[in-house]
Coordinates of C-alpha atoms in Angstrom, one line a residue:
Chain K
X258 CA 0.0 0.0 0.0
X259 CA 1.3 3.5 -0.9
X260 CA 2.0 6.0 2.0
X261 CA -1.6 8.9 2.7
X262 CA -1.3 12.3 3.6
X263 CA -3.6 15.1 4.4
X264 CA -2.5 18.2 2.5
X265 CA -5.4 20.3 2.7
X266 CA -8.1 21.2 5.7
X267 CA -11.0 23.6 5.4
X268 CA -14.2 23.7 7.4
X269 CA -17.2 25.9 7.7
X270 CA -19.3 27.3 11.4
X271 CA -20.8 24.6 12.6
X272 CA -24.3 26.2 13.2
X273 CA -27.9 27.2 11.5
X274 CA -26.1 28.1 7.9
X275 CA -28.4 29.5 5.4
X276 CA -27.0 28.3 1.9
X277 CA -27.5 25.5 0.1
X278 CA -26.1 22.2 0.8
X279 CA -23.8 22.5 -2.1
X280 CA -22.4 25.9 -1.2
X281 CA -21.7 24.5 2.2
X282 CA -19.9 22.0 0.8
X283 CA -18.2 24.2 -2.1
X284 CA -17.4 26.5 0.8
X285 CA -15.2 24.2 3.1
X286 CA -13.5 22.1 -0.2
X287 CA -12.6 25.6 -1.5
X288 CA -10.4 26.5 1.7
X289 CA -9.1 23.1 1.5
X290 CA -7.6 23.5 -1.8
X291 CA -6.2 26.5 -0.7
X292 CA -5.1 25.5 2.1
X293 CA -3.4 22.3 -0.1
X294 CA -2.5 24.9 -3.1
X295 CA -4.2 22.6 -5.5
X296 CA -6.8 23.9 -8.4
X297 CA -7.7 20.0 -9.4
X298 CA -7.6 16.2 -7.7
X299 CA -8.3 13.2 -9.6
X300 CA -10.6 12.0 -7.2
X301 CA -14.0 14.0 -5.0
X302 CA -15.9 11.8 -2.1
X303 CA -19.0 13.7 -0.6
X304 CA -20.2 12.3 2.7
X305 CA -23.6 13.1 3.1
X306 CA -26.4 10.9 5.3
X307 CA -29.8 12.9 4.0
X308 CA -29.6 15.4 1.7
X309 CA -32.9 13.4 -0.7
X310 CA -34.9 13.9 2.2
X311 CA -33.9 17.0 3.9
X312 CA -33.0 19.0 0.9
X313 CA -34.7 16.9 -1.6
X314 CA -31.6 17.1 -3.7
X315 CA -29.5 13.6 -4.8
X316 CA -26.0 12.8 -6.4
X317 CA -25.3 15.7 -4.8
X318 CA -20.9 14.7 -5.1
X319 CA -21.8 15.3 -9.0
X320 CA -23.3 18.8 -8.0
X321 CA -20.1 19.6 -6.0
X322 CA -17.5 18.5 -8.5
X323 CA -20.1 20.9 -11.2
X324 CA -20.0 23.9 -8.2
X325 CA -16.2 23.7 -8.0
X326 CA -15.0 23.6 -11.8
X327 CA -13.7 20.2 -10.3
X328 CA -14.4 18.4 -14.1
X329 CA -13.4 15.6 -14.9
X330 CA -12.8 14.4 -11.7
X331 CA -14.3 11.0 -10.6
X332 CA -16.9 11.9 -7.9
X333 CA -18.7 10.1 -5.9
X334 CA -21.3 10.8 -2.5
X335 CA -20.6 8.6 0.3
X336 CA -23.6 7.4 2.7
X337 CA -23.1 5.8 5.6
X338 CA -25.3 7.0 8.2
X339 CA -23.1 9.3 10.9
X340 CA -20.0 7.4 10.3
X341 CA -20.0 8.7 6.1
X342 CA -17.8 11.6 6.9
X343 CA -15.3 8.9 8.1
X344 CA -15.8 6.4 5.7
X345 CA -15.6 8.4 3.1
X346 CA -12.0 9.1 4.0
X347 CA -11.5 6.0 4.5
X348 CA -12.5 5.5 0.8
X349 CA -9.8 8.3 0.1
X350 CA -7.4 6.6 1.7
X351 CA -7.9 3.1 -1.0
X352 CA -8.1 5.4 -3.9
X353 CA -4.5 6.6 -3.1
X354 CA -3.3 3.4 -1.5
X355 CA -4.5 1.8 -4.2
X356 CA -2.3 4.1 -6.4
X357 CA -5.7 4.7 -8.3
X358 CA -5.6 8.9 -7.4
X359 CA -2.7 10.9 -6.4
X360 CA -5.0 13.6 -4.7
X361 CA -8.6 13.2 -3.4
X362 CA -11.2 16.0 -1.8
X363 CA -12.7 14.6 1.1
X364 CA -15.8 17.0 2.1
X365 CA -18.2 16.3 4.4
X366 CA -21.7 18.3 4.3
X367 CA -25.2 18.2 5.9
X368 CA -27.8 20.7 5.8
X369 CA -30.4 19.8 8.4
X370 CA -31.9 23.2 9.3
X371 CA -34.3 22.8 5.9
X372 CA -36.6 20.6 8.1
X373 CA -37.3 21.1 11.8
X374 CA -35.7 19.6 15.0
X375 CA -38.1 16.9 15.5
X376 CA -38.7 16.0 11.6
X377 CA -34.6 16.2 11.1
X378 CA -34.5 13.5 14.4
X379 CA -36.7 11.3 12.7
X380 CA -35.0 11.7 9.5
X381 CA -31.5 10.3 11.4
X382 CA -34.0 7.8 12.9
X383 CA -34.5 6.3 9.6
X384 CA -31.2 4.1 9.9
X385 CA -32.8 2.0 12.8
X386 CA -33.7 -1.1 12.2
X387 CA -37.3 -0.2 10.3
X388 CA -39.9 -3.0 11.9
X389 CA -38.2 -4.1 15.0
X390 CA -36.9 -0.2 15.9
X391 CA -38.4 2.5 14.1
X392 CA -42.1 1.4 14.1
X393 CA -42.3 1.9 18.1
X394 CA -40.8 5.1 17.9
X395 CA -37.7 4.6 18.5
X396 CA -35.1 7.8 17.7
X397 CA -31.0 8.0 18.2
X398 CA -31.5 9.9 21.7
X399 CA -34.0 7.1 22.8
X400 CA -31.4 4.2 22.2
X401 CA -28.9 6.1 23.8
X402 CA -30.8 7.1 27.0
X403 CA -31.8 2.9 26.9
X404 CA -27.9 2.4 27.1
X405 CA -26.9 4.6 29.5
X406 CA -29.2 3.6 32.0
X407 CA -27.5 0.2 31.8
X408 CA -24.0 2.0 32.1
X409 CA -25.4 3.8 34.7
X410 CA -26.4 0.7 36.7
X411 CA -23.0 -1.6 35.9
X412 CA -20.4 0.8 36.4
X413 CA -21.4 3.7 38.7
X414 CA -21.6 6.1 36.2
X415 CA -23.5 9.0 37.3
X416 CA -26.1 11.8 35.8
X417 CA -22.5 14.5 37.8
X418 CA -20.4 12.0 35.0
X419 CA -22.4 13.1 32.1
X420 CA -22.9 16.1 33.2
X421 CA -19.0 16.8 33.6
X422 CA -18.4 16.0 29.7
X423 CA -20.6 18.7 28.4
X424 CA -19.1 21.1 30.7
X425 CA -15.9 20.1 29.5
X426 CA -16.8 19.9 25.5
X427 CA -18.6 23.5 25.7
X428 CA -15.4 24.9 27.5
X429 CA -13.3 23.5 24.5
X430 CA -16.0 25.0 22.1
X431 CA -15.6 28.3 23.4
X432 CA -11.7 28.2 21.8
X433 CA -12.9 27.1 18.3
X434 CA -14.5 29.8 16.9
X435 CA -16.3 27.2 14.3
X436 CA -18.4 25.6 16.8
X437 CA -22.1 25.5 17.3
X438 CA -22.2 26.1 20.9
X439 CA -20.5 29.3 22.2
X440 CA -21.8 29.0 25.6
X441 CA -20.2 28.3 29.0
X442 CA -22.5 25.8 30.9
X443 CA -21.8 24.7 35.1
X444 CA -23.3 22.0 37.2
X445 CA -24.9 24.2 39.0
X446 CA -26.9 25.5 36.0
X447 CA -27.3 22.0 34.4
X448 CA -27.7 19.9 37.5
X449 CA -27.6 21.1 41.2
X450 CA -29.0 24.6 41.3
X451 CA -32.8 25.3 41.2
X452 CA -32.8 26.5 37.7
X453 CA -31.6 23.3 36.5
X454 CA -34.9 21.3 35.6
X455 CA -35.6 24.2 34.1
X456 CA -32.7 24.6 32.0
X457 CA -31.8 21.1 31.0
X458 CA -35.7 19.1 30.8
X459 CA -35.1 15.6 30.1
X460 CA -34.8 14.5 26.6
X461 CA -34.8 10.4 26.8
X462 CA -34.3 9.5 30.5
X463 CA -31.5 9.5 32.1
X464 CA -30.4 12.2 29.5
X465 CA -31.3 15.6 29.6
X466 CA -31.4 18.1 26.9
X467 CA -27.3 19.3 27.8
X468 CA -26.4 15.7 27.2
X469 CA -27.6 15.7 23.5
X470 CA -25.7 17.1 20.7
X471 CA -27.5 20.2 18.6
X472 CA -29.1 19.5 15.0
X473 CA -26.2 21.8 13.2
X474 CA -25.4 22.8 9.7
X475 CA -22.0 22.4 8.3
X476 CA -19.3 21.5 6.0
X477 CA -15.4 20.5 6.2
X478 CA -13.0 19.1 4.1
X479 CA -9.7 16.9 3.8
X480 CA -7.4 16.7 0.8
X481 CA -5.6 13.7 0.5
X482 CA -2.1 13.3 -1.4
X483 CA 0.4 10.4 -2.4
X484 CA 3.7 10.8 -0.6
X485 CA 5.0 12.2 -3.8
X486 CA 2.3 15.0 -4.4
X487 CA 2.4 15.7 -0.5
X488 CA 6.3 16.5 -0.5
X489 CA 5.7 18.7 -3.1
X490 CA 3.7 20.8 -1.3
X491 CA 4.7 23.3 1.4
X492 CA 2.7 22.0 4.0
X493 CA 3.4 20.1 7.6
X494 CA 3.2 16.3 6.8
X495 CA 0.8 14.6 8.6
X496 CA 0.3 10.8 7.6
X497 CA -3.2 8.9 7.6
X498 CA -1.1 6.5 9.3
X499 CA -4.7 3.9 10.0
X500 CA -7.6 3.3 8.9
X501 CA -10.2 1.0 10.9
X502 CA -13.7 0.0 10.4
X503 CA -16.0 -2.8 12.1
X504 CA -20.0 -3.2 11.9
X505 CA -22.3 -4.5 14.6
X506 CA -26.1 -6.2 14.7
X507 CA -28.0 -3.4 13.2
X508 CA -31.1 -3.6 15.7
X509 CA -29.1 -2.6 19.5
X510 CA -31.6 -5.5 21.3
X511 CA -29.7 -8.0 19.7
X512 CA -26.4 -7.0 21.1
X513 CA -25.1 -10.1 23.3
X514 CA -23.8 -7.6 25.7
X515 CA -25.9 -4.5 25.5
X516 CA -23.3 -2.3 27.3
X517 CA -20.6 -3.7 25.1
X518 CA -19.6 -1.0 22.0
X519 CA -18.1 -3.8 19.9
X520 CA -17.8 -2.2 16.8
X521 CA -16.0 0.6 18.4
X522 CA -13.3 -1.6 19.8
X523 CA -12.6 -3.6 16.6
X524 CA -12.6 -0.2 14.4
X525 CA -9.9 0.9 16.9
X526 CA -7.7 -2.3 17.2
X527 CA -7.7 -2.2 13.4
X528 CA -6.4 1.7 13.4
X529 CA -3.8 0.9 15.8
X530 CA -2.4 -2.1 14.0
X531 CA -2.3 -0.3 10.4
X532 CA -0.5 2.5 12.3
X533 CA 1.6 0.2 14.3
X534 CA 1.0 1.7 17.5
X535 CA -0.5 1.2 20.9
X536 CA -3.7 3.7 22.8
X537 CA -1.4 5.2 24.7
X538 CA 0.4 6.6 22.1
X539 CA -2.0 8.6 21.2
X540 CA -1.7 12.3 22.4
X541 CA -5.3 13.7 21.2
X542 CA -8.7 12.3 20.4
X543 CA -12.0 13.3 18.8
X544 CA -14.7 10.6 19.8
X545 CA -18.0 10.6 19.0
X546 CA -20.3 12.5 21.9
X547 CA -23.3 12.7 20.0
X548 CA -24.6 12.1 23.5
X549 CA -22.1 12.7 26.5
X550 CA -22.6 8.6 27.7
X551 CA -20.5 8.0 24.1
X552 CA -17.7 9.3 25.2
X553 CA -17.3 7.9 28.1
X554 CA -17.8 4.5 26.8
X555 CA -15.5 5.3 23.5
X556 CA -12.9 6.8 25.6
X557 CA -13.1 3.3 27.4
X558 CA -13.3 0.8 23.8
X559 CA -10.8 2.7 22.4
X560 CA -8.5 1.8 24.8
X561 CA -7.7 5.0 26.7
X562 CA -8.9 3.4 29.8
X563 CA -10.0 0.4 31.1
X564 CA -13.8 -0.5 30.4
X565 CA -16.1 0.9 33.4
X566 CA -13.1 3.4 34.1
X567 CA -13.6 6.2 31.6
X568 CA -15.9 8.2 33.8
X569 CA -13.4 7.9 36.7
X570 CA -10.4 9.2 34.4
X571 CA -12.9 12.0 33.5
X572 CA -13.8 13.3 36.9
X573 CA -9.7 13.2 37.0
X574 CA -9.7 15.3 34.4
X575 CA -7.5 12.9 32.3
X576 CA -9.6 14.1 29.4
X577 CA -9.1 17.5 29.7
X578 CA -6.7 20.0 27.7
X579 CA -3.6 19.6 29.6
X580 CA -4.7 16.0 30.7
X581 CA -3.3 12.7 29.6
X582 CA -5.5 12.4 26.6
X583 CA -7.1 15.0 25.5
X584 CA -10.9 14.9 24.0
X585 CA -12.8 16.7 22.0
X586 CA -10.8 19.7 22.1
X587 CA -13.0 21.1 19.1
X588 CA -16.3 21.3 21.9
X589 CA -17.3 17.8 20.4
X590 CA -20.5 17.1 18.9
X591 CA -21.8 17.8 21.6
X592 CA -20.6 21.7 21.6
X593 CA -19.2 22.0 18.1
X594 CA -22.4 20.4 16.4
X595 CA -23.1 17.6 14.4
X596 CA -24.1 18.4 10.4
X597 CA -24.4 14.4 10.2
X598 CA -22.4 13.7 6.7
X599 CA -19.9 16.0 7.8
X600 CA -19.0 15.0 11.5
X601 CA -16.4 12.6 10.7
X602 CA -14.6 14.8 8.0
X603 CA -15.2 18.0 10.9
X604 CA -13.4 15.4 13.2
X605 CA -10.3 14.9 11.1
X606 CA -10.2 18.3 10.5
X607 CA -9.9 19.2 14.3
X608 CA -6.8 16.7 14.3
X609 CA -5.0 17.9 11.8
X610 CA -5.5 21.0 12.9
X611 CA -3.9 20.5 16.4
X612 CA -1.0 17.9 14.6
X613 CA -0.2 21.3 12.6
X614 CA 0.5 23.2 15.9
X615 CA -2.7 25.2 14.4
X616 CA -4.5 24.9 17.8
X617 CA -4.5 28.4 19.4
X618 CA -5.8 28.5 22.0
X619 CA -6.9 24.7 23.0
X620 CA -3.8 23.3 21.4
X621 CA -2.6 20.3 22.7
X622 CA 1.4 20.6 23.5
X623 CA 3.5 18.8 21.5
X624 CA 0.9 16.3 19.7
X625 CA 2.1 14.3 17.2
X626 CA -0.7 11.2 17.0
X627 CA -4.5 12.0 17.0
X628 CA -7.1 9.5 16.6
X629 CA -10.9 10.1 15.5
X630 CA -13.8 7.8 16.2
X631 CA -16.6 8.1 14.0
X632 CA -19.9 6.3 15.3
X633 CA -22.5 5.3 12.9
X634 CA -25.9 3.9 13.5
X635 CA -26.0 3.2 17.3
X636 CA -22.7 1.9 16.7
X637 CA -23.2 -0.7 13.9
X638 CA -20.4 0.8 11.7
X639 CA -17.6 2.3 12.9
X640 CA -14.4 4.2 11.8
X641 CA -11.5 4.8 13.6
X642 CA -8.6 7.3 11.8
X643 CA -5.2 7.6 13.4
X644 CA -3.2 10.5 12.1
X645 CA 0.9 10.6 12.3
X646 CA 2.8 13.8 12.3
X647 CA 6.5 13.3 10.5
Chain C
X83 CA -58.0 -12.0 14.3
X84 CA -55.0 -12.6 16.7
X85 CA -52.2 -10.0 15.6
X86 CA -48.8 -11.7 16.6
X87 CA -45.2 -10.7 16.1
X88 CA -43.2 -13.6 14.3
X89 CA -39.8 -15.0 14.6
X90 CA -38.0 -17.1 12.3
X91 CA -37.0 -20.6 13.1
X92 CA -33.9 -22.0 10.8
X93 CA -35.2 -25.1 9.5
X94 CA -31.2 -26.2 9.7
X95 CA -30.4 -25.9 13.4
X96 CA -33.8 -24.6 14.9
X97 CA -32.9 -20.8 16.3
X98 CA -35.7 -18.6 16.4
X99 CA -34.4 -14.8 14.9
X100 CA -35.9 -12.1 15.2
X101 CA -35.9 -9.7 13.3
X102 CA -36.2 -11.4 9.9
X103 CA -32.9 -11.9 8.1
X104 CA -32.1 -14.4 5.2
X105 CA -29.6 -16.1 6.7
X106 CA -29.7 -17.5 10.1
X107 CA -27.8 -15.5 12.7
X108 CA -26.9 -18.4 14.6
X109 CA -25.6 -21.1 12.3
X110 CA -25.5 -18.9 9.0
X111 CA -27.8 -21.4 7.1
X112 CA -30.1 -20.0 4.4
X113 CA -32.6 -22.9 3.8
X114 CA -34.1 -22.7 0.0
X115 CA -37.3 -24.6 -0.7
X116 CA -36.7 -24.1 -5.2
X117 CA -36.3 -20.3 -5.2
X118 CA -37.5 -19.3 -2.2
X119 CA -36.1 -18.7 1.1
X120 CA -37.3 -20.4 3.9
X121 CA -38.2 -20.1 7.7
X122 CA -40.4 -21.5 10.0
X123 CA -42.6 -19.0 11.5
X124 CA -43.5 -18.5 15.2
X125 CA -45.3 -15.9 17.3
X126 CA -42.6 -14.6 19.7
X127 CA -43.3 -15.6 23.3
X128 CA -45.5 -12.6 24.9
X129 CA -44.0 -12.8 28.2
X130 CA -40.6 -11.6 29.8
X131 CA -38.1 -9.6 31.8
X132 CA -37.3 -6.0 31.1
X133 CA -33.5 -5.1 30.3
X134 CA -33.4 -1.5 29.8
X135 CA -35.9 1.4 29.1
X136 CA -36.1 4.9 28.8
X137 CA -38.6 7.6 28.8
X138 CA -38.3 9.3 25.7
X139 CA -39.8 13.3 25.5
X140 CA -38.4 14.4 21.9
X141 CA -40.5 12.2 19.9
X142 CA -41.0 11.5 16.0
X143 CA -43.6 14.3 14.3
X144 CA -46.7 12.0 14.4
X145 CA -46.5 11.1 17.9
X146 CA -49.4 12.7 19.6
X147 CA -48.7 11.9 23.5
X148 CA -46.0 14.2 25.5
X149 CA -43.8 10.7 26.3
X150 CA -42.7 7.4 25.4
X151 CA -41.7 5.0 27.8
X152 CA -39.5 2.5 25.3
X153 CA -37.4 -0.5 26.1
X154 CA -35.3 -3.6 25.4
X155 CA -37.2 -6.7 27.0
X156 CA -35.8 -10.1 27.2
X157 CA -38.6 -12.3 26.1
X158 CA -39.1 -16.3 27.8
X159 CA -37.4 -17.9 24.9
X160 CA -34.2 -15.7 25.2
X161 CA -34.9 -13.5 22.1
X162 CA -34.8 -9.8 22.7
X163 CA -36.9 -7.3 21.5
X164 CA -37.4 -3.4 21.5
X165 CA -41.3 -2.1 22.5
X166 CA -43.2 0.3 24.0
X167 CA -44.3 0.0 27.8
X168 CA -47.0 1.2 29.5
X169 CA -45.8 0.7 33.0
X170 CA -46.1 3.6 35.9
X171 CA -42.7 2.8 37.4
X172 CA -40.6 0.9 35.1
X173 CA -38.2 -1.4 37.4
X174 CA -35.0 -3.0 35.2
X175 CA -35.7 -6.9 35.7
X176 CA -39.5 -6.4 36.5
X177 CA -41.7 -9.1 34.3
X178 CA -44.1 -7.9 31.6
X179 CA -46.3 -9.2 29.4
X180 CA -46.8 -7.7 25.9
X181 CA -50.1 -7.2 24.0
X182 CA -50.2 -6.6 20.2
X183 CA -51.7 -3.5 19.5
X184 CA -50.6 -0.5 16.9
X185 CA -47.7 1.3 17.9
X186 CA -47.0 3.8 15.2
X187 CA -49.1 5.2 12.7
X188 CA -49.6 7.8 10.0
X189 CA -52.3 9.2 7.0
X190 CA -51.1 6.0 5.4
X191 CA -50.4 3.3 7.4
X192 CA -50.7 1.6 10.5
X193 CA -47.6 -0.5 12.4
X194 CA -48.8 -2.9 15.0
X195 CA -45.8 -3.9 17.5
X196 CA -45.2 -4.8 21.0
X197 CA -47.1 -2.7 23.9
X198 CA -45.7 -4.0 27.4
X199 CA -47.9 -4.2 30.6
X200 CA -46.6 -5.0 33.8
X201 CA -47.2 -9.0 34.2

């Protein structure tokens, strides 16, 4: 296989945008060029989960490579649920390990502000299992709050635990000026003071709204290069050094062990063998807190800690800027939003971002291996990225 | 008539899957009878324990209630399935019994499923 690198990074606000998908899309690819100092790539992916149902628009990758003067580059639009922004990487990655494409635009889009909050839930619903999910109502939030109440009960993790990642995600968020959420949040607003109910009602018991990522708008972008292209280029080299996927039961009751995130850990163990390295080598993570229970539970299948530990590590502040792993120093899903296609291009943005030194403020000292878990379904397909700085 | 909700016995090695796949989750057996695919097919015990649940408040469009208590039960024969409860104080482990009744509908159609009643 032929050596990856990510040349070029763009990304839009994550927030209520009021373009069309396209643009969004056109928007982030065209800073990523830039960024990359290409005009042309042989190769455009397009992650996008929904954009025939929430912005009645299909083959929308065609549209993009049309929007960008991208001609005739082969072009493709990558579905796969939350996890296509990842995936679609991943395909990247083959086209150029392949030695089929010397450079390839990864962009990652989702418009979901067309519809309304409960109509775009319903749309992400869609991916559950259809007559033994869907039909009894069943929604992403609902199947989360099912699993945490069985975290909850096994390990000792607490409403303070969850509570204690979105304060930390919406503290990172307020030092990336492209996140959703630009507000500081405390326990005693969210959880102990009188205001709380109030302020956080409960969304799918045992979470509450502050547990739940927004419904967001967005677009980001990754070029990928051959080693050959990449040295050419006057930018740091950062190596996508592995590349992970696994799959699980598509309906979560089937799950031998339902607090088990099984996909999740293959995904990783794959990543980390491509890469040839271990967990702890990894000096930055963006895991997928689409509710803040998932990154606890990530933090733990990844290997960062032991499983049942992550929440302990947490209220350590292990997880923290400055702490032993860094995660989610963009704010998150949870704080930086969650455009669905474009979460898991968003997330390798972020760590090429802080691999470049590019941080700012909530830069991570010294990071030279960053890892991104991209969560699909309720975890029925997986992708894990490691990055390499050289 | 009785509404029930099927599983799928493997005519090779006997499991009972539910939901319908076409090959057998257990021993990976797709049984053909000429062209078409075949499974046994038997109403899925009504009766069993409940594994996980949660009140849900943010609920698809054509919901008309406020909340829906949902949850994973494990049913006698050992399969597990998702449904709706109506029970007051839902109590992981507590036994239930499931009616049949609709569980989701819209202008066009109606989906019946699992309801759960305390036992």
């Amino acid at each position: 296989m032929r050596e990856v690198y990510a040349v070029g990074i763009g990304i839009t606000s994550f927030t209520r945008l009021e373009y069309p998908l396209v643009e969004i899309a056109g928007y982030a690819s065209i800073l990523a060029l830039k960024d990359a100092g290409l005009d042309q790539v042989d190769q455009v992916y397009l992650a996008n989960m929904a954009a025939a149902r929430l912005n009645h628009q299909t083959a929308v990758a065609s549209a993009l490579v049309d929007h960008l003067n991208l001609q005739p580059a082969g072009a493709a639009t990558i579905e796969n649920g939350p996890a296509s922004g990842a995936a679609a990487i991943k395909e990247g990655f083959q086209a150029i390990a392949s030695g089929m494409a010397d450079t390839v635009m990864v962009t990652g889009a989702e418009r979901m502000s067309e519809v309304n909050q409960l109509e775009a839930t319903d749309v992400v619903a869609s991916l559950s299992h259809p007559l033994s999910e869907a039909i009894y109502g069943v929604t992403l939030p609902s199947l989360a709050g099912m699993f945490t109440r069985l975290y909850m009960e096994k390990y000792g993790v607490t409403r303070r635990h969850l509570a204690l990642v979105a304060i930390k995600n919406h503290a990172n968020a307020l030092m990336n000026p492209f996140a959703h959420v630009q507000t500081a949040i405390s326990l005693e607003g969210i959880l102990d003071g009188p205001d709380a109910p109030t302020n956080n009602p409960i969304i799918a018991d045992p979470l509450h709204f502050f547990d739940v990522c927004p419904v967001s708008d967005g677009g980001a972008c990754v070029i990928l290069a051959s080693a050959e292209v990449a040295k050419k280029l006057k930018k740091p080299l950062i190596r996508l050094a592995g590349v992970g996927q696994a799959t699980d039961t598509h309906a979560v009751h089937e799950r031998e062990n339902p607090t088990d995130l099984l996909a999740v850990r293959l995904a990783a163990r794959k990543a980390y063998e491509m890469a040839g390295i271990k967990p702890a080598d990894v000096d930055v993570a963006e895991l997928h807190d689409a509710f803040t229970i998932l990154e606890i539970a990530e933090s733990e299948e990844v290997g960062f800690f032991k499983k049942g530990e992550g929440h302990l590590a947490l209220e350590q502040g292990e997880t923290k800027i400055g702490g032993k792993i860094p995660i989610n120093t963009s704010g998150g899903l949870k704080a930086k939003g969650h455009p669905v296609g474009a979460t898991g291009v968003g997330q390798a943005h972020e760590i090429v971002t802080q691999l470049r030194g590019a941080g700012f403020k909530r830069q991570v000292k010294n990071a030279k291996v960053g890892l991104t878990l991209n969560f699909g379904g309720f975890g029925n397909n997986v992708v894990c990225l490691v990055f390499a700085k050289e | 008539m009785q509404k029930e909700i099927l599983g799928y016995k493997c005519r090779k090695c006997g499991h009972v899957q539910y939901p319908y796949r076409t090959r057998c989750r257990k021993c990976g057996e797709t049984v053909f009878e000429g062209n078409d695919i075949v499974f046994d097919t038997v109403p899925l015990p009504r009766d069993g324990k409940l594994l996980t649940y949660t009140d849900l408040y943010a609920l698809p469009p054509e919901f008309e209630v406020v909340k829906l208590t949902l949850g994973i039960i494990e049913l006698e024969g050992g399969q597990r399935v998702t449904g709706q409860l109506r029970v007051d104080k839902p109590q992981l482990g507590m036994k239930l019994h499931a009616e049949v009744e609709v569980v989701r509908k819209d202008a066009y159609s109606k989906n019946w499923g699992f309801v759960f009643y305390p036992a």
